[in-house]
mmCIF file of C-alpha atoms and ligand atoms in Angstrom:
data_model
loop_
_atom_site.group_PDB
_atom_site.id
_atom_site.type_symbol
_atom_site.label_atom_id
_atom_site.label_comp_id
_atom_site.label_asym_id
_atom_site.label_seq_id
_atom_site.Cartn_x
_atom_site.Cartn_y
_atom_site.Cartn_z
ATOM 1 C CA MET X 1 78.028 -55.502 -34.688
ATOM 2 C CA PHE X 2 78.186 -57.581 -31.706
ATOM 3 C CA GLU X 3 80.576 -60.812 -31.440
ATOM 4 C CA ILE X 4 80.347 -64.396 -30.887
ATOM 5 C CA GLN X 5 82.923 -66.157 -29.526
ATOM 6 C CA ALA X 6 82.940 -69.766 -28.465
ATOM 7 C CA ALA X 7 83.822 -70.467 -24.709
ATOM 8 C CA PRO X 8 87.066 -72.194 -23.768
ATOM 9 C CA GLY X 9 84.946 -75.153 -22.522
ATOM 10 C CA GLY X 10 82.153 -77.742 -24.015
ATOM 11 C CA VAL X 11 79.457 -75.512 -24.235
ATOM 12 C CA GLY X 12 78.084 -71.984 -24.377
ATOM 13 C CA ALA X 13 79.828 -68.689 -26.170
ATOM 14 C CA PHE X 14 80.332 -64.959 -25.258
ATOM 15 C CA VAL X 15 78.541 -62.466 -26.811
ATOM 16 C CA HIS X 16 81.159 -59.073 -27.377
ATOM 17 C CA GLY X 17 80.437 -55.573 -28.029
ATOM 18 C CA ILE X 18 76.363 -54.780 -27.141
ATOM 19 C CA ASP X 19 74.984 -53.133 -25.027
ATOM 20 C CA ILE X 20 71.548 -55.289 -23.873
ATOM 21 C CA ARG X 21 69.939 -52.189 -22.564
ATOM 22 C CA SER X 22 69.633 -50.491 -26.443
ATOM 23 C CA ASP X 23 71.370 -52.779 -29.395
ATOM 24 C CA VAL X 24 68.883 -55.227 -29.047
ATOM 25 C CA ASN X 25 65.989 -55.240 -31.498
ATOM 26 C CA GLY X 26 64.177 -57.943 -33.988
ATOM 27 C CA ASN X 27 66.784 -58.924 -36.034
ATOM 28 C CA VAL X 28 69.851 -58.853 -33.468
ATOM 29 C CA ALA X 29 66.958 -60.914 -31.139
ATOM 30 C CA GLY X 30 66.700 -63.258 -33.580
ATOM 31 C CA GLU X 31 70.540 -63.744 -34.181
ATOM 32 C CA LEU X 32 71.106 -63.855 -30.655
ATOM 33 C CA LYS X 33 68.212 -66.735 -30.137
ATOM 34 C CA GLN X 34 70.108 -68.017 -32.926
ATOM 35 C CA ALA X 35 73.599 -68.269 -31.272
ATOM 36 C CA LEU X 36 71.590 -69.476 -28.087
ATOM 37 C CA GLY X 37 70.096 -72.319 -29.968
ATOM 38 C CA ASP X 38 73.309 -73.433 -31.470
ATOM 39 C CA TYR X 39 76.088 -72.623 -28.298
ATOM 40 C CA GLY X 40 73.417 -73.427 -25.392
ATOM 41 C CA VAL X 41 74.580 -70.900 -23.571
ATOM 42 C CA LEU X 42 75.287 -67.127 -24.185
ATOM 43 C CA PHE X 43 77.202 -65.284 -21.635
ATOM 44 C CA PHE X 44 77.698 -61.342 -20.980
ATOM 45 C CA ARG X 45 79.715 -58.992 -19.742
ATOM 46 C CA ASP X 46 79.819 -55.546 -17.835
ATOM 47 C CA GLN X 47 75.561 -54.895 -18.727
ATOM 48 C CA GLU X 48 74.625 -52.220 -16.391
ATOM 49 C CA ILE X 49 71.410 -52.984 -16.197
ATOM 50 C CA SER X 50 68.174 -51.982 -14.268
ATOM 51 C CA GLU X 51 65.370 -54.998 -13.602
ATOM 52 C CA GLN X 52 63.079 -53.262 -16.102
ATOM 53 C CA ASP X 53 65.704 -53.429 -18.975
ATOM 54 C CA HIS X 54 66.221 -57.074 -17.710
ATOM 55 C CA ILE X 55 62.121 -57.648 -18.041
ATOM 56 C CA ALA X 56 62.634 -55.458 -21.190
ATOM 57 C CA PHE X 57 65.438 -57.983 -23.100
ATOM 58 C CA ALA X 58 63.802 -61.324 -21.892
ATOM 59 C CA GLU X 59 60.587 -60.275 -23.469
ATOM 60 C CA GLN X 60 62.701 -60.068 -26.987
ATOM 61 C CA PHE X 61 62.729 -63.618 -26.715
ATOM 62 C CA GLY X 62 59.062 -64.468 -25.673
ATOM 63 C CA GLN X 63 57.062 -64.329 -22.632
ATOM 64 C CA ILE X 64 57.951 -64.573 -19.274
ATOM 65 C CA ASN X 65 56.833 -67.569 -17.110
ATOM 66 C CA VAL X 66 56.706 -66.383 -13.498
ATOM 67 C CA ASN X 67 58.001 -68.854 -11.432
ATOM 68 C CA ARG X 68 55.928 -70.619 -8.780
ATOM 69 C CA PHE X 69 57.823 -71.449 -6.392
ATOM 70 C CA PHE X 70 60.736 -69.108 -6.193
ATOM 71 C CA ALA X 71 59.773 -66.172 -4.215
ATOM 72 C CA ALA X 72 59.371 -63.137 -6.442
ATOM 73 C CA ASN X 73 61.479 -59.425 -6.753
ATOM 74 C CA ASP X 74 59.292 -56.848 -4.604
ATOM 75 C CA ARG X 75 58.611 -54.253 -6.972
ATOM 76 C CA PHE X 76 58.507 -57.125 -10.155
ATOM 77 C CA PRO X 77 57.231 -60.155 -10.362
ATOM 78 C CA GLN X 78 58.259 -61.404 -13.493
ATOM 79 C CA ILE X 79 62.211 -61.837 -11.408
ATOM 80 C CA ALA X 80 63.082 -64.685 -9.340
ATOM 81 C CA MET X 81 65.202 -64.216 -6.793
ATOM 82 C CA VAL X 82 68.141 -66.007 -6.691
ATOM 83 C CA VAL X 83 69.531 -65.772 -3.280
ATOM 84 C CA LYS X 84 71.998 -67.139 -0.884
ATOM 85 C CA GLU X 85 72.628 -64.848 2.503
ATOM 86 C CA PRO X 86 75.882 -65.399 4.591
ATOM 87 C CA ASP X 87 73.666 -67.448 7.558
ATOM 88 C CA GLN X 88 72.373 -69.728 5.015
ATOM 89 C CA THR X 89 74.597 -72.978 3.965
ATOM 90 C CA GLY X 90 72.720 -74.117 0.836
ATOM 91 C CA ASN X 91 72.167 -72.292 -2.164
ATOM 92 C CA ILE X 92 69.471 -73.156 -5.308
ATOM 93 C CA GLY X 93 70.567 -74.766 -7.753
ATOM 94 C CA GLY X 94 72.983 -76.801 -6.400
ATOM 95 C CA GLY X 95 72.923 -80.027 -8.511
ATOM 96 C CA TRP X 96 72.359 -80.688 -12.026
ATOM 97 C CA HIS X 97 69.157 -80.171 -13.461
ATOM 98 C CA THR X 98 67.547 -78.443 -16.194
ATOM 99 C CA ASP X 99 64.556 -75.838 -15.097
ATOM 100 C CA HIS X 100 61.064 -76.372 -16.054
ATOM 101 C CA SER X 101 61.733 -79.906 -17.885
ATOM 102 C CA TYR X 102 58.264 -80.656 -15.685
ATOM 103 C CA ASP X 103 56.114 -78.067 -17.401
ATOM 104 C CA GLN X 104 54.028 -79.589 -20.520
ATOM 105 C CA GLU X 105 56.163 -76.542 -23.092
ATOM 106 C CA PRO X 106 58.846 -76.430 -20.929
ATOM 107 C CA ALA X 107 60.750 -72.620 -20.337
ATOM 108 C CA LEU X 108 63.112 -71.599 -23.568
ATOM 109 C CA GLY X 109 65.517 -70.215 -21.610
ATOM 110 C CA SER X 110 66.969 -68.530 -18.678
ATOM 111 C CA ILE X 111 68.389 -64.683 -17.984
ATOM 112 C CA LEU X 112 70.670 -64.710 -14.857
ATOM 113 C CA VAL X 113 72.338 -61.622 -13.380
ATOM 114 C CA ALA X 114 74.492 -61.447 -11.028
ATOM 115 C CA ARG X 115 73.476 -58.420 -8.910
ATOM 116 C CA GLU X 116 76.200 -59.275 -5.597
ATOM 117 C CA VAL X 117 78.832 -61.771 -5.650
ATOM 118 C CA PRO X 118 81.178 -63.658 -3.714
ATOM 119 C CA GLU X 119 84.447 -62.492 -3.968
ATOM 120 C CA ARG X 120 85.281 -66.640 -4.211
ATOM 121 C CA GLY X 121 83.026 -68.825 -5.494
ATOM 122 C CA GLY X 122 79.671 -69.094 -6.324
ATOM 123 C CA ASP X 123 80.310 -69.933 -10.252
ATOM 124 C CA THR X 124 78.197 -72.089 -12.189
ATOM 125 C CA LEU X 125 78.849 -75.028 -14.133
ATOM 126 C CA TYR X 126 77.163 -75.733 -17.803
ATOM 127 C CA ALA X 127 76.672 -78.838 -19.759
ATOM 128 C CA ASN X 128 76.019 -79.283 -23.746
ATOM 129 C CA MET X 129 73.172 -81.982 -23.808
ATOM 130 C CA TYR X 130 73.784 -82.326 -27.911
ATOM 131 C CA ALA X 131 77.710 -83.027 -27.245
ATOM 132 C CA ALA X 132 76.124 -85.954 -24.781
ATOM 133 C CA TYR X 133 73.722 -87.013 -27.277
ATOM 134 C CA ASP X 134 76.637 -87.070 -30.417
ATOM 135 C CA ALA X 135 78.826 -88.950 -27.687
ATOM 136 C CA LEU X 136 76.696 -91.727 -27.410
ATOM 137 C CA SER X 137 77.051 -94.975 -28.927
ATOM 138 C CA ASP X 138 74.873 -95.935 -32.402
ATOM 139 C CA GLY X 139 72.939 -98.765 -30.139
ATOM 140 C CA LEU X 140 72.273 -96.546 -27.045
ATOM 141 C CA LYS X 141 70.935 -93.691 -29.690
ATOM 142 C CA GLU X 142 68.377 -96.158 -31.070
ATOM 143 C CA THR X 143 67.349 -96.855 -27.444
ATOM 144 C CA LEU X 144 66.629 -94.160 -26.941
ATOM 145 C CA ASN X 145 65.412 -92.623 -29.712
ATOM 146 C CA GLY X 146 62.112 -94.781 -29.167
ATOM 147 C CA LEU X 147 61.938 -93.518 -25.028
ATOM 148 C CA ARG X 148 60.058 -91.332 -23.361
ATOM 149 C CA ALA X 149 60.868 -90.195 -19.987
ATOM 150 C CA LEU X 150 58.147 -88.610 -17.481
ATOM 151 C CA HIS X 151 59.614 -85.176 -15.396
ATOM 152 C CA SER X 152 57.945 -83.902 -12.322
ATOM 153 C CA SER X 153 58.584 -80.742 -10.200
ATOM 154 C CA ARG X 154 57.365 -82.742 -7.092
ATOM 155 C CA ARG X 155 60.723 -84.349 -6.532
ATOM 156 C CA ALA X 156 62.219 -80.971 -6.048
ATOM 157 C CA PHE X 157 59.535 -78.699 -4.933
ATOM 158 C CA GLY X 158 57.146 -80.637 -3.482
ATOM 159 C CA ALA X 159 55.664 -81.261 0.424
ATOM 160 C CA ASN X 160 59.500 -83.036 2.439
ATOM 161 C CA THR X 161 61.353 -82.637 -0.162
ATOM 162 C CA GLU X 162 64.373 -81.023 -1.419
ATOM 163 C CA TYR X 163 63.366 -77.225 -0.571
ATOM 164 C CA ALA X 164 60.990 -77.846 1.194
ATOM 165 C CA PRO X 165 62.707 -77.899 4.854
ATOM 166 C CA ARG X 166 64.232 -74.910 4.837
ATOM 167 C CA LYS X 167 61.474 -72.624 5.729
ATOM 168 C CA ASP X 168 63.704 -69.900 4.470
ATOM 169 C CA GLY X 169 61.201 -68.048 2.416
ATOM 170 C CA ARG X 170 63.645 -68.900 -0.552
ATOM 171 C CA ILE X 171 61.617 -71.539 -2.217
ATOM 172 C CA GLY X 172 57.754 -71.920 -0.977
ATOM 173 C CA ASN X 173 54.271 -73.045 -2.696
ATOM 174 C CA PRO X 174 55.084 -77.216 -2.335
ATOM 175 C CA GLU X 175 51.381 -77.715 -2.732
ATOM 176 C CA LEU X 176 51.829 -76.111 -6.138
ATOM 177 C CA ALA X 177 53.676 -78.985 -7.778
ATOM 178 C CA THR X 178 51.868 -80.967 -9.204
ATOM 179 C CA GLN X 179 53.031 -80.354 -12.688
ATOM 180 C CA ASP X 180 54.109 -83.765 -14.132
ATOM 181 C CA SER X 181 54.975 -84.013 -18.106
ATOM 182 C CA ILE X 182 56.716 -86.701 -20.517
ATOM 183 C CA HIS X 183 58.946 -85.155 -23.128
ATOM 184 C CA PRO X 184 60.854 -87.316 -25.613
ATOM 185 C CA VAL X 185 64.068 -88.567 -24.529
ATOM 186 C CA VAL X 186 66.500 -87.638 -27.125
ATOM 187 C CA ILE X 187 64.396 -84.074 -28.480
ATOM 188 C CA THR X 188 64.724 -82.244 -31.852
ATOM 189 C CA HIS X 189 65.894 -78.510 -30.869
ATOM 190 C CA PRO X 190 63.341 -76.061 -31.810
ATOM 191 C CA ILE X 191 66.152 -73.756 -32.974
ATOM 192 C CA SER X 192 69.167 -75.681 -34.315
ATOM 193 C CA GLY X 193 67.424 -78.668 -35.293
ATOM 194 C CA ARG X 194 69.803 -80.870 -33.955
ATOM 195 C CA LYS X 195 69.577 -83.669 -31.296
ATOM 196 C CA ALA X 196 70.098 -83.519 -27.823
ATOM 197 C CA LEU X 197 69.470 -85.569 -24.389
ATOM 198 C CA TYR X 198 66.775 -84.277 -22.403
ATOM 199 C CA VAL X 199 66.679 -86.041 -19.281
ATOM 200 C CA ASN X 200 68.294 -84.658 -15.860
ATOM 201 C CA GLY X 201 68.829 -85.231 -12.257
ATOM 202 C CA GLY X 202 66.804 -82.644 -11.220
ATOM 203 C CA PHE X 203 63.595 -83.385 -12.673
ATOM 204 C CA THR X 204 63.159 -87.083 -14.359
ATOM 205 C CA ILE X 205 61.652 -89.648 -12.663
ATOM 206 C CA ARG X 206 61.570 -92.741 -14.697
ATOM 207 C CA PHE X 207 61.253 -93.927 -18.651
ATOM 208 C CA ASP X 208 57.762 -94.060 -19.413
ATOM 209 C CA GLY X 209 56.346 -97.732 -19.377
ATOM 210 C CA TRP X 210 59.432 -98.514 -16.826
ATOM 211 C CA THR X 211 59.139 -98.608 -13.133
ATOM 212 C CA GLU X 212 61.971 -96.550 -11.344
ATOM 213 C CA ASP X 213 63.525 -99.375 -10.004
ATOM 214 C CA GLU X 214 63.868 -100.695 -13.677
ATOM 215 C CA SER X 215 65.088 -96.735 -15.089
ATOM 216 C CA LYS X 216 67.506 -95.955 -12.909
ATOM 217 C CA PRO X 217 70.788 -97.660 -13.752
ATOM 218 C CA LEU X 218 70.155 -96.289 -17.320
ATOM 219 C CA LEU X 219 69.360 -92.525 -16.128
ATOM 220 C CA GLN X 220 72.716 -92.499 -13.410
ATOM 221 C CA TYR X 221 74.612 -93.641 -16.531
ATOM 222 C CA LEU X 222 73.363 -90.717 -18.712
ATOM 223 C CA TYR X 223 73.654 -88.663 -15.870
ATOM 224 C CA ALA X 224 77.207 -89.491 -15.307
ATOM 225 C CA HIS X 225 78.037 -89.461 -19.158
ATOM 226 C CA ALA X 226 76.352 -86.036 -19.671
ATOM 227 C CA SER X 227 78.260 -84.522 -16.968
ATOM 228 C CA ARG X 228 81.823 -85.233 -17.945
ATOM 229 C CA PRO X 229 84.298 -82.024 -18.071
ATOM 230 C CA GLU X 230 84.987 -82.309 -21.922
ATOM 231 C CA PHE X 231 80.744 -81.448 -22.401
ATOM 232 C CA THR X 232 80.859 -78.600 -19.819
ATOM 233 C CA TYR X 233 82.173 -75.476 -19.062
ATOM 234 C CA ARG X 234 81.858 -73.666 -15.572
ATOM 235 C CA PHE X 235 81.600 -69.585 -15.761
ATOM 236 C CA LYS X 236 82.770 -67.059 -13.149
ATOM 237 C CA TRP X 237 79.935 -64.160 -12.460
ATOM 238 C CA GLU X 238 81.611 -60.715 -11.718
ATOM 239 C CA LYS X 239 78.896 -58.047 -11.072
ATOM 240 C CA GLY X 240 77.133 -57.110 -14.275
ATOM 241 C CA SER X 241 77.562 -60.309 -15.635
ATOM 242 C CA ILE X 242 74.605 -62.265 -17.662
ATOM 243 C CA ALA X 243 74.124 -65.817 -18.364
ATOM 244 C CA PHE X 244 71.332 -66.625 -21.079
ATOM 245 C CA TRP X 245 71.024 -70.453 -21.068
ATOM 246 C CA ASP X 246 68.322 -72.700 -23.891
ATOM 247 C CA ASN X 247 67.248 -75.082 -21.232
ATOM 248 C CA ARG X 248 66.627 -77.249 -23.752
ATOM 249 C CA ALA X 249 70.518 -77.709 -24.706
ATOM 250 C CA THR X 250 72.087 -77.321 -21.490
ATOM 251 C CA TRP X 251 72.351 -78.175 -17.984
ATOM 252 C CA HIS X 252 73.357 -76.308 -14.972
ATOM 253 C CA TYR X 253 74.864 -76.431 -12.159
ATOM 254 C CA ALA X 254 75.478 -73.748 -9.325
ATOM 255 C CA VAL X 255 77.885 -74.374 -7.056
ATOM 256 C CA ASN X 256 77.414 -74.314 -3.529
ATOM 257 C CA ASP X 257 81.763 -73.190 -2.242
ATOM 258 C CA TYR X 258 81.273 -69.764 -1.041
ATOM 259 C CA HIS X 259 79.888 -70.219 2.639
ATOM 260 C CA GLY X 260 79.606 -66.659 5.119
ATOM 261 C CA SER X 261 79.486 -64.806 1.380
ATOM 262 C CA ARG X 262 76.136 -63.069 0.294
ATOM 263 C CA ARG X 263 75.103 -64.327 -3.396
ATOM 264 C CA VAL X 264 72.217 -62.466 -5.247
ATOM 265 C CA MET X 265 71.017 -63.187 -8.328
ATOM 266 C CA HIS X 266 68.211 -61.956 -10.378
ATOM 267 C CA ARG X 267 66.322 -65.299 -12.339
ATOM 268 C CA ILE X 268 63.304 -64.714 -15.557
ATOM 269 C CA THR X 269 62.646 -67.129 -17.135
ATOM 270 C CA VAL X 270 61.327 -67.397 -21.179
ATOM 271 C CA GLU X 271 58.438 -69.443 -22.296
ATOM 272 C CA GLY X 272 59.403 -72.535 -24.388
ATOM 273 C CA CYS X 273 57.410 -74.814 -26.552
ATOM 274 C CA ALA X 274 56.262 -78.439 -26.606
ATOM 275 C CA LEU X 275 58.968 -81.155 -27.315
ATOM 276 C CA SER X 276 59.389 -83.480 -30.049
ATOM 277 C CA ALA X 277 61.634 -86.335 -30.575
HETATM 278 C C1 SIN Y 1 69.799 -71.808 -11.146
HETATM 279 O O1 SIN Y 1 70.024 -72.837 -10.655
HETATM 280 O O2 SIN Y 1 68.491 -71.247 -11.395
HETATM 281 C C2 SIN Y 1 70.473 -70.682 -10.585
HETATM 282 C C3 SIN Y 1 72.070 -71.280 -11.002
HETATM 283 C C4 SIN Y 1 72.664 -70.018 -10.565
HETATM 284 O O3 SIN Y 1 71.896 -69.371 -9.235
HETATM 285 O O4 SIN Y 1 73.932 -70.289 -10.956
#
């Protein structure tokens, strides 16, 4: 029987007493999914899993989304490679964001497995979008509850944007960055039923019906508010660590502080559903 222990910070929980290769059947997967919705991120330690185990674990929670932009694992296209080599300075995911908000049906979550980690650095920060919403004033909650926002893959993955100049093979297909979608700014989380703030600096462009200039001050306010330290937790990776985060309830930020070292992570993203207010 596994145990869930809340992380010593603003988001997430550690799952103890589980071997994800053998212990995750229908009931256990259901309990983990509920915990994911409640805590936002589940952390596992000491899981020596193969790529096939990673895929089998992910499939317990839904269909796998094969990412259009990330370089894929040579043998398993379901696995996206999140890599930084010693001679590379830019990392992937080095800013607050949540994955796939540009999709009409944004991904449920992402399951990141540490394959090779630097001796120091390379942590990932997570932020809690339930807590961020709850801490807003009633007046701002009321305003946000009436709004929707446009999200797009173009800003990060399109031509001439954040990742495009690298040409190092880690991110590609800028011509496929055509996804735009509109979601409520405050969603009712599909698992927990709680309200969560659903805008992010990586992919949100503007409020629906507002210009980008008009949207910017309020979005910037929300980004500063939602990344307050009390809503966050900083996860230190070890080889064999896994983080399974819910993209609807959290943001994440890969800290780029380990130049000269190698970091290799395997990511699988699980499909989600349309979001409602
Ligand atoms: C990501 O944004 O998916 C990457 C997170 C990480 O490498 O820690």
